[in-house]
PDB file of C-alpha atoms in Angstrom:
ATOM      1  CA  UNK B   1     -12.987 -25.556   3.699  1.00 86.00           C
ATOM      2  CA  UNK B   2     -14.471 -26.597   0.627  1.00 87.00           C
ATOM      3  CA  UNK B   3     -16.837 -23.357   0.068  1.00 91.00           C
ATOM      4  CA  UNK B   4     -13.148 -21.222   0.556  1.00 93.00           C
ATOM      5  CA  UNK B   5     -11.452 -22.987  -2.247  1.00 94.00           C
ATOM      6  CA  UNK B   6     -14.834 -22.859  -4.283  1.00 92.00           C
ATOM      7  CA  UNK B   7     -14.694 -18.913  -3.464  1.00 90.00           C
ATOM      8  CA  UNK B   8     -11.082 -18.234  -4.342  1.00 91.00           C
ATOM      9  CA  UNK B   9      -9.768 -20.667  -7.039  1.00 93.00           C
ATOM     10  CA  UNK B  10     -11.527 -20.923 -10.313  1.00 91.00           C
ATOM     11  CA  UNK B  11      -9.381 -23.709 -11.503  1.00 92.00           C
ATOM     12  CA  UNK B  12     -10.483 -25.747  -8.265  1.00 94.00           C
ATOM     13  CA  UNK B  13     -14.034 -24.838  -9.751  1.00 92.00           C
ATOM     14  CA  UNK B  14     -13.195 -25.887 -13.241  1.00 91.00           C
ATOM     15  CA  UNK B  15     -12.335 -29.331 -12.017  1.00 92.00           C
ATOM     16  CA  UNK B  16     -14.528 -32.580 -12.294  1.00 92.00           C
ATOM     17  CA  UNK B  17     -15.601 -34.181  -8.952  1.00 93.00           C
ATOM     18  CA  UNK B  18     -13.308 -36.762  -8.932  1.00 93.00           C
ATOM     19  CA  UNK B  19     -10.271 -34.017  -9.523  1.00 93.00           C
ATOM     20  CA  UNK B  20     -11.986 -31.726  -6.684  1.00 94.00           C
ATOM     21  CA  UNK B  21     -11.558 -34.810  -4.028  1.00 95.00           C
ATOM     22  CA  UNK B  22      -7.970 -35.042  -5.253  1.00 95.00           C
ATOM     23  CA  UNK B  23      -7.662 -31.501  -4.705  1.00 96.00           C
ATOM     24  CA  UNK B  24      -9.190 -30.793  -1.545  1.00 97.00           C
ATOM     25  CA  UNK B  25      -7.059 -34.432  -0.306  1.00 97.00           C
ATOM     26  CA  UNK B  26      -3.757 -32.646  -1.310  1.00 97.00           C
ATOM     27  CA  UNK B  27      -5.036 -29.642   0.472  1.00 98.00           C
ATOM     28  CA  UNK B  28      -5.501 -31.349   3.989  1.00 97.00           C
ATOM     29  CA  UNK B  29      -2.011 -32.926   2.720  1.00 97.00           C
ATOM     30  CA  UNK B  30      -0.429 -29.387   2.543  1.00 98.00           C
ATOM     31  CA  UNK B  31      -1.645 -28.705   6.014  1.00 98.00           C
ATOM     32  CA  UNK B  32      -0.949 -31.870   7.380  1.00 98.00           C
ATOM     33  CA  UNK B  33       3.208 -31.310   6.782  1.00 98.00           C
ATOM     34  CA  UNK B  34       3.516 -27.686   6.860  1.00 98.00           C
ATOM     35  CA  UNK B  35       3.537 -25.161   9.658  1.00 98.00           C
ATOM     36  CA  UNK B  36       1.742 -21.853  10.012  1.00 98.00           C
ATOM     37  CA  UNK B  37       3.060 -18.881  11.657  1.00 98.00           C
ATOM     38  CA  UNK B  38       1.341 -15.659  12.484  1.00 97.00           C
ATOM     39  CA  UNK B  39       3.697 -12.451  13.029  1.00 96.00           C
ATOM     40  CA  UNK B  40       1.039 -10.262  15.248  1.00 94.00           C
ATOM     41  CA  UNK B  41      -1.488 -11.920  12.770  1.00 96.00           C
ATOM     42  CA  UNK B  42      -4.023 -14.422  13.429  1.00 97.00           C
ATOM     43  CA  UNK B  43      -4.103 -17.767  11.233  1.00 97.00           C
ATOM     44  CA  UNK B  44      -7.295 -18.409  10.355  1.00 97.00           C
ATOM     45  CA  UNK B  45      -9.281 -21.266   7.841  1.00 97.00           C
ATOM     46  CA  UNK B  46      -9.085 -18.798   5.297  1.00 96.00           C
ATOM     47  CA  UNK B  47      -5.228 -18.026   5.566  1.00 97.00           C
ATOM     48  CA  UNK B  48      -4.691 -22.317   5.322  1.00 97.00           C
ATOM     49  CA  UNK B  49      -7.137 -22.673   2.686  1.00 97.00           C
ATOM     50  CA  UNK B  50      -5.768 -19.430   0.409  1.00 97.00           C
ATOM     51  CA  UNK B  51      -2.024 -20.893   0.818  1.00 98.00           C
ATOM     52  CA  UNK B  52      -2.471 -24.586   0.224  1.00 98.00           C
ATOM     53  CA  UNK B  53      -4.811 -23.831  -2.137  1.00 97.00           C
ATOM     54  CA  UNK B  54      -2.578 -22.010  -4.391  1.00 97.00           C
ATOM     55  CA  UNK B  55       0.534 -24.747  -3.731  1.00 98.00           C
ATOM     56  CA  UNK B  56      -1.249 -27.438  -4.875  1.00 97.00           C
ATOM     57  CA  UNK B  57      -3.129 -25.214  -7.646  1.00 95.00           C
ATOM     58  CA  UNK B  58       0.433 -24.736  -9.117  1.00 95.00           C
ATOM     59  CA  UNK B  59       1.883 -28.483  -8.584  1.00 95.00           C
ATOM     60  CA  UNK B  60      -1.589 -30.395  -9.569  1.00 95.00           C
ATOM     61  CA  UNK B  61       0.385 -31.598 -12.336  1.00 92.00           C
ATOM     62  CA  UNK B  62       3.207 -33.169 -10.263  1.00 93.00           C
ATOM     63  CA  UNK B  63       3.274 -36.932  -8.883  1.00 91.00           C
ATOM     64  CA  UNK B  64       5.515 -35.404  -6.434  1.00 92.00           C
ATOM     65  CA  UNK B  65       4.161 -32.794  -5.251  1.00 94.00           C
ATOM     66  CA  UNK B  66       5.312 -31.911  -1.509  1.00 95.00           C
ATOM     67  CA  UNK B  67       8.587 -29.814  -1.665  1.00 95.00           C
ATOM     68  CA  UNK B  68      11.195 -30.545   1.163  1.00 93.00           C
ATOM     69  CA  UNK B  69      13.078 -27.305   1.355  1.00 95.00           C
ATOM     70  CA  UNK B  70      10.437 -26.034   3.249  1.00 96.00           C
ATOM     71  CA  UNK B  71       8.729 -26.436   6.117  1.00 97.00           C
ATOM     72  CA  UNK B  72       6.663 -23.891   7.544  1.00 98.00           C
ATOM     73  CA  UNK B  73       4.662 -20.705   6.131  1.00 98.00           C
ATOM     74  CA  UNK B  74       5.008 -17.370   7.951  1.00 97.00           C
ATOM     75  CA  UNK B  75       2.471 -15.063   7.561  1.00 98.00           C
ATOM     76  CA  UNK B  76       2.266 -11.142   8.636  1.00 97.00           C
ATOM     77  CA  UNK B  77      -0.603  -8.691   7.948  1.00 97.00           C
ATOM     78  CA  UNK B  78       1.131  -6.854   5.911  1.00 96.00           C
ATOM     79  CA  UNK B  79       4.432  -5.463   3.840  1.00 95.00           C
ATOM     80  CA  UNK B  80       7.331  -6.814   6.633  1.00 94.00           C
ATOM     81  CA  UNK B  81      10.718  -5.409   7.609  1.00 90.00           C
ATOM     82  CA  UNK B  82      13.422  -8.097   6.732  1.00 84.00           C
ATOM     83  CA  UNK B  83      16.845  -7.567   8.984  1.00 79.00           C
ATOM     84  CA  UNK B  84      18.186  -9.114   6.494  1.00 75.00           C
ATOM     85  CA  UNK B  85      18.276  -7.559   2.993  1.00 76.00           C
ATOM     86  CA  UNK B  86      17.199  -4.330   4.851  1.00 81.00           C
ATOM     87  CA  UNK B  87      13.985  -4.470   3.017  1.00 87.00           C
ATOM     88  CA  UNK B  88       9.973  -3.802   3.228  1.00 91.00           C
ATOM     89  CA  UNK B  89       9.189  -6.920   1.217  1.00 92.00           C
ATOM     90  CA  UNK B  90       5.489  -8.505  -0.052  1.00 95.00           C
ATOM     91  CA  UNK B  91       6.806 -11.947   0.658  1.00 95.00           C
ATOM     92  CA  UNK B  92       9.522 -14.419   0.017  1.00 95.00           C
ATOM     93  CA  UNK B  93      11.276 -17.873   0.025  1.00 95.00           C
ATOM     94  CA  UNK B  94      13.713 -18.077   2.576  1.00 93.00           C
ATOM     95  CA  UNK B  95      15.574 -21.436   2.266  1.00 93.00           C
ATOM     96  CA  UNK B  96      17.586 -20.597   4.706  1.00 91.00           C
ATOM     97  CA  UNK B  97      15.029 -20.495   7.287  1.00 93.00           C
ATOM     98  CA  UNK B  98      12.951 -23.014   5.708  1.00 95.00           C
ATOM     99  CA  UNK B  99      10.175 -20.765   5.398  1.00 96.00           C
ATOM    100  CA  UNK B 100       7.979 -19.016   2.522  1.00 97.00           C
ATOM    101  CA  UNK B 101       7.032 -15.592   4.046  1.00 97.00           C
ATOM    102  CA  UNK B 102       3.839 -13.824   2.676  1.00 97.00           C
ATOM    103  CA  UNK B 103       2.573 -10.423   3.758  1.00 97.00           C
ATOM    104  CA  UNK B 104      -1.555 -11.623   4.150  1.00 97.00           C
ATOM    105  CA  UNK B 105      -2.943  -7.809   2.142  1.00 97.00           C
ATOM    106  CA  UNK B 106      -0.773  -8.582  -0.642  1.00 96.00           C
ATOM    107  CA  UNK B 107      -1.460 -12.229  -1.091  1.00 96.00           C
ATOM    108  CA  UNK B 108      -5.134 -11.414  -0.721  1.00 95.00           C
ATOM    109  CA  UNK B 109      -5.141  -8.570  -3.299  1.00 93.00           C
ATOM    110  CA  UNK B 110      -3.255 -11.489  -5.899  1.00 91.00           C
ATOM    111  CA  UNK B 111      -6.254 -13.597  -5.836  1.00 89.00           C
ATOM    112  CA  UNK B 112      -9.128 -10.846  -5.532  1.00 88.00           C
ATOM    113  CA  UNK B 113      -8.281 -10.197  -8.868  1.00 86.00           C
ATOM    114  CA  UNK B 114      -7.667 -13.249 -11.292  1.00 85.00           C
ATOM    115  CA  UNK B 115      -6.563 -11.352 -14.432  1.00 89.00           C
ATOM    116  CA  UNK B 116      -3.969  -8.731 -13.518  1.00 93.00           C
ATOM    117  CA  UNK B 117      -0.857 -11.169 -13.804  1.00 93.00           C
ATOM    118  CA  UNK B 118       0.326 -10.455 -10.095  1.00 93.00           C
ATOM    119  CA  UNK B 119      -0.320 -13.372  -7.430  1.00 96.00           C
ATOM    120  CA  UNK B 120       2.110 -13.231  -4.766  1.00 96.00           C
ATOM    121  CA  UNK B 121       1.342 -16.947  -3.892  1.00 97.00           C
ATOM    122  CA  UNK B 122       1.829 -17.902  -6.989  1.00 97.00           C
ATOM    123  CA  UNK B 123       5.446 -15.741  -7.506  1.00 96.00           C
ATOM    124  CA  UNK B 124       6.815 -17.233  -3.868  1.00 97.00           C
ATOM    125  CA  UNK B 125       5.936 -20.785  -4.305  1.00 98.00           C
ATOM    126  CA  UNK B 126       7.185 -20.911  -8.260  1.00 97.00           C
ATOM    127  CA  UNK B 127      10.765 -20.036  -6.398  1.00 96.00           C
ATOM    128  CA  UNK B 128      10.144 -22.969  -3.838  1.00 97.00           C
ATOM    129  CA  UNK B 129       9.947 -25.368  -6.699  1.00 95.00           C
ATOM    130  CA  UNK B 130      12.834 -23.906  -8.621  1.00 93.00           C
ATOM    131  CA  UNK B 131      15.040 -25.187  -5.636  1.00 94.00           C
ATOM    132  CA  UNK B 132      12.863 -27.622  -4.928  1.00 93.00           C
ATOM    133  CA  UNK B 133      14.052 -28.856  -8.618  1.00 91.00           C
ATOM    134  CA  UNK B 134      17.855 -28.598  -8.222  1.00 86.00           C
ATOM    135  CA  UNK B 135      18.052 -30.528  -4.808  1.00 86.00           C
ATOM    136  CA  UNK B 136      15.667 -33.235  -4.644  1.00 77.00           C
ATOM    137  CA  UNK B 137      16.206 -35.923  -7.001  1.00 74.00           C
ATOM    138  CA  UNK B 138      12.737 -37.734  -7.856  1.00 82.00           C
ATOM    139  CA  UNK B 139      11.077 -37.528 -10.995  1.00 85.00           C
ATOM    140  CA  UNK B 140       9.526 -34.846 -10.638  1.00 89.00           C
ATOM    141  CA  UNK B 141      11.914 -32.752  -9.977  1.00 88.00           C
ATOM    142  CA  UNK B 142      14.321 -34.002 -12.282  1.00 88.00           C
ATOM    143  CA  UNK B 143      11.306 -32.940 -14.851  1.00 89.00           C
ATOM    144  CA  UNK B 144      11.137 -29.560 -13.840  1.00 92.00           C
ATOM    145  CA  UNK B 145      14.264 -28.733 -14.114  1.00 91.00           C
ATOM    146  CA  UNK B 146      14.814 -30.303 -17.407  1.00 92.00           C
ATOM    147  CA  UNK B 147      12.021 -28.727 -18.629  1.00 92.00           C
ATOM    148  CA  UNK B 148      13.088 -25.421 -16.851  1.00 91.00           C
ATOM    149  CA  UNK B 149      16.436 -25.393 -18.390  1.00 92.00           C
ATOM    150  CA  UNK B 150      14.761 -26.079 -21.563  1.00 92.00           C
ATOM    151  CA  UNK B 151      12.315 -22.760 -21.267  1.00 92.00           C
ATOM    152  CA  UNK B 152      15.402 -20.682 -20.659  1.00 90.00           C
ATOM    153  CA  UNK B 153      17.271 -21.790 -23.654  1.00 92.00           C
ATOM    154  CA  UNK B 154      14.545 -21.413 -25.496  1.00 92.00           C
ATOM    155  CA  UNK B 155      14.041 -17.166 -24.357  1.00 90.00           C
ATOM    156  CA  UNK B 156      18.117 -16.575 -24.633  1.00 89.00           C
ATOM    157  CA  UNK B 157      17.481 -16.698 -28.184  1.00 90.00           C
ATOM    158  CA  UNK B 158      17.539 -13.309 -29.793  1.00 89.00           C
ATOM    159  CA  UNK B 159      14.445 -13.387 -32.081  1.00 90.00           C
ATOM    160  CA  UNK B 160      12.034 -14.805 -28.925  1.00 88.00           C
ATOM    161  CA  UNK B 161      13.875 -12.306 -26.468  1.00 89.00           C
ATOM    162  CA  UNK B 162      12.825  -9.355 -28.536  1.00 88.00           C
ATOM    163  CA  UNK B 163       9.206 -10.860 -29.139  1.00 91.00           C
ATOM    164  CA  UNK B 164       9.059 -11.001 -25.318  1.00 91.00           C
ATOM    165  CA  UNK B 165      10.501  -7.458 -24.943  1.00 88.00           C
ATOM    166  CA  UNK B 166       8.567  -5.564 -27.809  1.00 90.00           C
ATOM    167  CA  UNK B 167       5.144  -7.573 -26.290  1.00 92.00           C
ATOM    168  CA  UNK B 168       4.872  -5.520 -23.004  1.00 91.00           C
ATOM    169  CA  UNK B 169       3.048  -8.667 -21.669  1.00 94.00           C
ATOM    170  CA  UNK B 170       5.563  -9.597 -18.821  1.00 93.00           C
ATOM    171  CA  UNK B 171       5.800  -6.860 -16.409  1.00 88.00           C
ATOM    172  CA  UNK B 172       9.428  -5.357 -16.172  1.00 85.00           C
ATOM    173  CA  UNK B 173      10.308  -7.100 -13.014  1.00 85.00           C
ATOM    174  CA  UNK B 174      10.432 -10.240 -15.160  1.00 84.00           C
ATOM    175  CA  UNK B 175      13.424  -9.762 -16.782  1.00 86.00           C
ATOM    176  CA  UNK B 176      15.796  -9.022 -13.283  1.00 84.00           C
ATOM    177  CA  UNK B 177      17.219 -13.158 -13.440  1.00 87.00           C
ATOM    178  CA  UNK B 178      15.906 -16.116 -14.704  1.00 89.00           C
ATOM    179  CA  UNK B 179      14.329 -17.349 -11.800  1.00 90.00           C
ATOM    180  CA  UNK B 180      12.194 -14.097 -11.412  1.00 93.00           C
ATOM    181  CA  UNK B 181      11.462 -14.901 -15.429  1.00 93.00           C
ATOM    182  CA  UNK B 182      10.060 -17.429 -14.298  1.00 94.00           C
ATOM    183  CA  UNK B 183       8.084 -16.706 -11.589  1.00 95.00           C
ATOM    184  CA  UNK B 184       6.523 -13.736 -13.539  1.00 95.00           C
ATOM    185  CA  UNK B 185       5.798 -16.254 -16.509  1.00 95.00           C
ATOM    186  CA  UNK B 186       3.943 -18.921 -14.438  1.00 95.00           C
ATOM    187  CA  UNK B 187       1.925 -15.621 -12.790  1.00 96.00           C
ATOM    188  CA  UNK B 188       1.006 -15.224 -15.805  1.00 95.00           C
ATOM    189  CA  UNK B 189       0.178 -19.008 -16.604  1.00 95.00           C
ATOM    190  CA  UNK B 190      -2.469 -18.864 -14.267  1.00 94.00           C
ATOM    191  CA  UNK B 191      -3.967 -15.929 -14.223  1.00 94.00           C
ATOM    192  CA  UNK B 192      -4.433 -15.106 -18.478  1.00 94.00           C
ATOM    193  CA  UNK B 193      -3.785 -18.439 -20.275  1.00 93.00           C
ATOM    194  CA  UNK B 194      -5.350 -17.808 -23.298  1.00 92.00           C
ATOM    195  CA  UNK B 195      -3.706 -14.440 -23.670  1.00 94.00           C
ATOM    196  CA  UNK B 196      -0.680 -15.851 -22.866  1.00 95.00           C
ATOM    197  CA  UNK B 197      -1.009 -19.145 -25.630  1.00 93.00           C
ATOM    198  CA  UNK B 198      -2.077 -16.594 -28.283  1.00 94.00           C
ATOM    199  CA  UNK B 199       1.085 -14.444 -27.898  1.00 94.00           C
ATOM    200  CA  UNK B 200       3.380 -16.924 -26.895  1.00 94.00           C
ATOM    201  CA  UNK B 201       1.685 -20.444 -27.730  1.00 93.00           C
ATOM    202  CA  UNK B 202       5.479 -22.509 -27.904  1.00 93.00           C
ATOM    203  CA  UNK B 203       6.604 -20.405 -24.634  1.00 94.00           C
ATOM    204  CA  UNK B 204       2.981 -21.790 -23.591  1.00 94.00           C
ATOM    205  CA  UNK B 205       3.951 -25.497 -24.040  1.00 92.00           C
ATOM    206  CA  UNK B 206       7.206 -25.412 -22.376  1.00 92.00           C
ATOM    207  CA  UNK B 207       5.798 -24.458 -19.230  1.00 94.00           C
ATOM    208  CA  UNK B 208       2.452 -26.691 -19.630  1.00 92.00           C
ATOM    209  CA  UNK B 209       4.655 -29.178 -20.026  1.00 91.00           C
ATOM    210  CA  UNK B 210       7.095 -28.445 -16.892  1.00 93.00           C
ATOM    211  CA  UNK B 211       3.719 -28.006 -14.944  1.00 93.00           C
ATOM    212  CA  UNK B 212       2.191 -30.657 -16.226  1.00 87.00           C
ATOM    213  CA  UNK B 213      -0.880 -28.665 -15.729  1.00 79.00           C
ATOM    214  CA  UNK B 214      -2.454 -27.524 -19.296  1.00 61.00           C
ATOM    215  CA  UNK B 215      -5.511 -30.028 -18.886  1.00 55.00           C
ATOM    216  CA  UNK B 216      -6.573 -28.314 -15.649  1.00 55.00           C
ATOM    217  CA  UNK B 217      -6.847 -24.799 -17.100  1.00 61.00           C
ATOM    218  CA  UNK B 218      -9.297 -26.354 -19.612  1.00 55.00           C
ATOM    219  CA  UNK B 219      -8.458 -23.996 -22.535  1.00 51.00           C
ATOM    220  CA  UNK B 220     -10.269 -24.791 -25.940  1.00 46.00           C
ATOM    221  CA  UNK B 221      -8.651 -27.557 -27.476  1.00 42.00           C
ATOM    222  CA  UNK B 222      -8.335 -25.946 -31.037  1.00 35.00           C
ATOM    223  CA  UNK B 223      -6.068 -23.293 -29.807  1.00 34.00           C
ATOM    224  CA  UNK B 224      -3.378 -25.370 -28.758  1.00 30.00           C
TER     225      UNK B 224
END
């Protein structure tokens, strides 16, 4: 279990030894509470390690860090046919069902390559914590969503919207709600931080400080 997170995060491989043991004990954590479901796919190590690797990746920051409007993770081989919206879909967060949904090429191809901005585990489980945020009511989720509502006061402004817009950096998809935004931003978080704090270094902060994650990325500290 160990040698897959070593293989597909780079952040778990930034860590110290100490913060790998608290990794890898929120990973077994992860798998202890949540469900896995195969849709004429197989579950394997590699399927539990690559999903609650990437969950607790993203909420390493959080004291909190388990998310009760879910409680199982579906997984099919492929893009899916939702009854529905009607849709072909890569994955989603169904809170109605309870379930985050992934389509296993596409959230393989996310983390084969660490530097395009797209990681479907990333996207789907940013939206778990957004609702996560608005109906639990411990402190960490009361500090995501402050510092959420925060971030999105802080793009409606004119002068940072069109800095955003004119950059080209977030991918078009970004800008269909704010919870998308989001999602795209944090994608983006991960996967080119110190692109992302050049361009944008006060967007930066708002979400390091949401995250509560900026130490783990390990950026040079004269940038920030």
């Amino acid at each position: 279990q160990s040698s897959l997170l070593h293989h597909y995060f780079s952040f778990y491989r930034r860590l110290s030894p100490k913060r790998r043991i608290e990794f890898e004990h929120r990973v077994a954590h992860f798998l202890e509470v949540y469900e896995f479901h195969g849709r004429d796919f197989e579950i394997t190590e590699e399927v539990r390690m690559l999903v609650a690797g990437t969950y607790v990746m993203l909420t390493f920051g959080f004291r909190d860090y388990l998310a009760d409007v879910f409680e199982r993770v579906i997984v099919y081989p492929e893009v899916y046919y939702s009854n529905i919206t009607e849709q072909y879909h890569k994955g989603e967060f169904n809170p109605g069902m309870r379930a985050v949904v992934f389509s296993w090429a596409d959230l393989l191809e996310g983390h084969s390559i660490e530097n395009d901005n797209l990681n479907l585990g990333i996207h789907e489980f940013t939206h778990v914590l957004q609702r996560n945020a608005y109906q639990e009511g411990n402190t960490t989720a009361s500090v995501f969503k402050r510092h959420f509502d925060a971030l999105m006061e802080f793009v409606k402004h004119p002068n940072v919207q069109h800095q955003i817009v004119e950059s080209k950096y977030f991918r078009e998809y970004a800008f269909t709600n704010e919870y998308e935004f989001l999602a795209v931003v944090i994608e983006h978080y991960y996967e080119t931080p110190n692109e992302f704090r050049a361009q944008f270094p006060n967007l930066f902060k708002k979400v390091s400080r949401m995250l509560n994650s900026a130490h783990a990325l390990q950026l040079p500290e004269n940038r920030i």
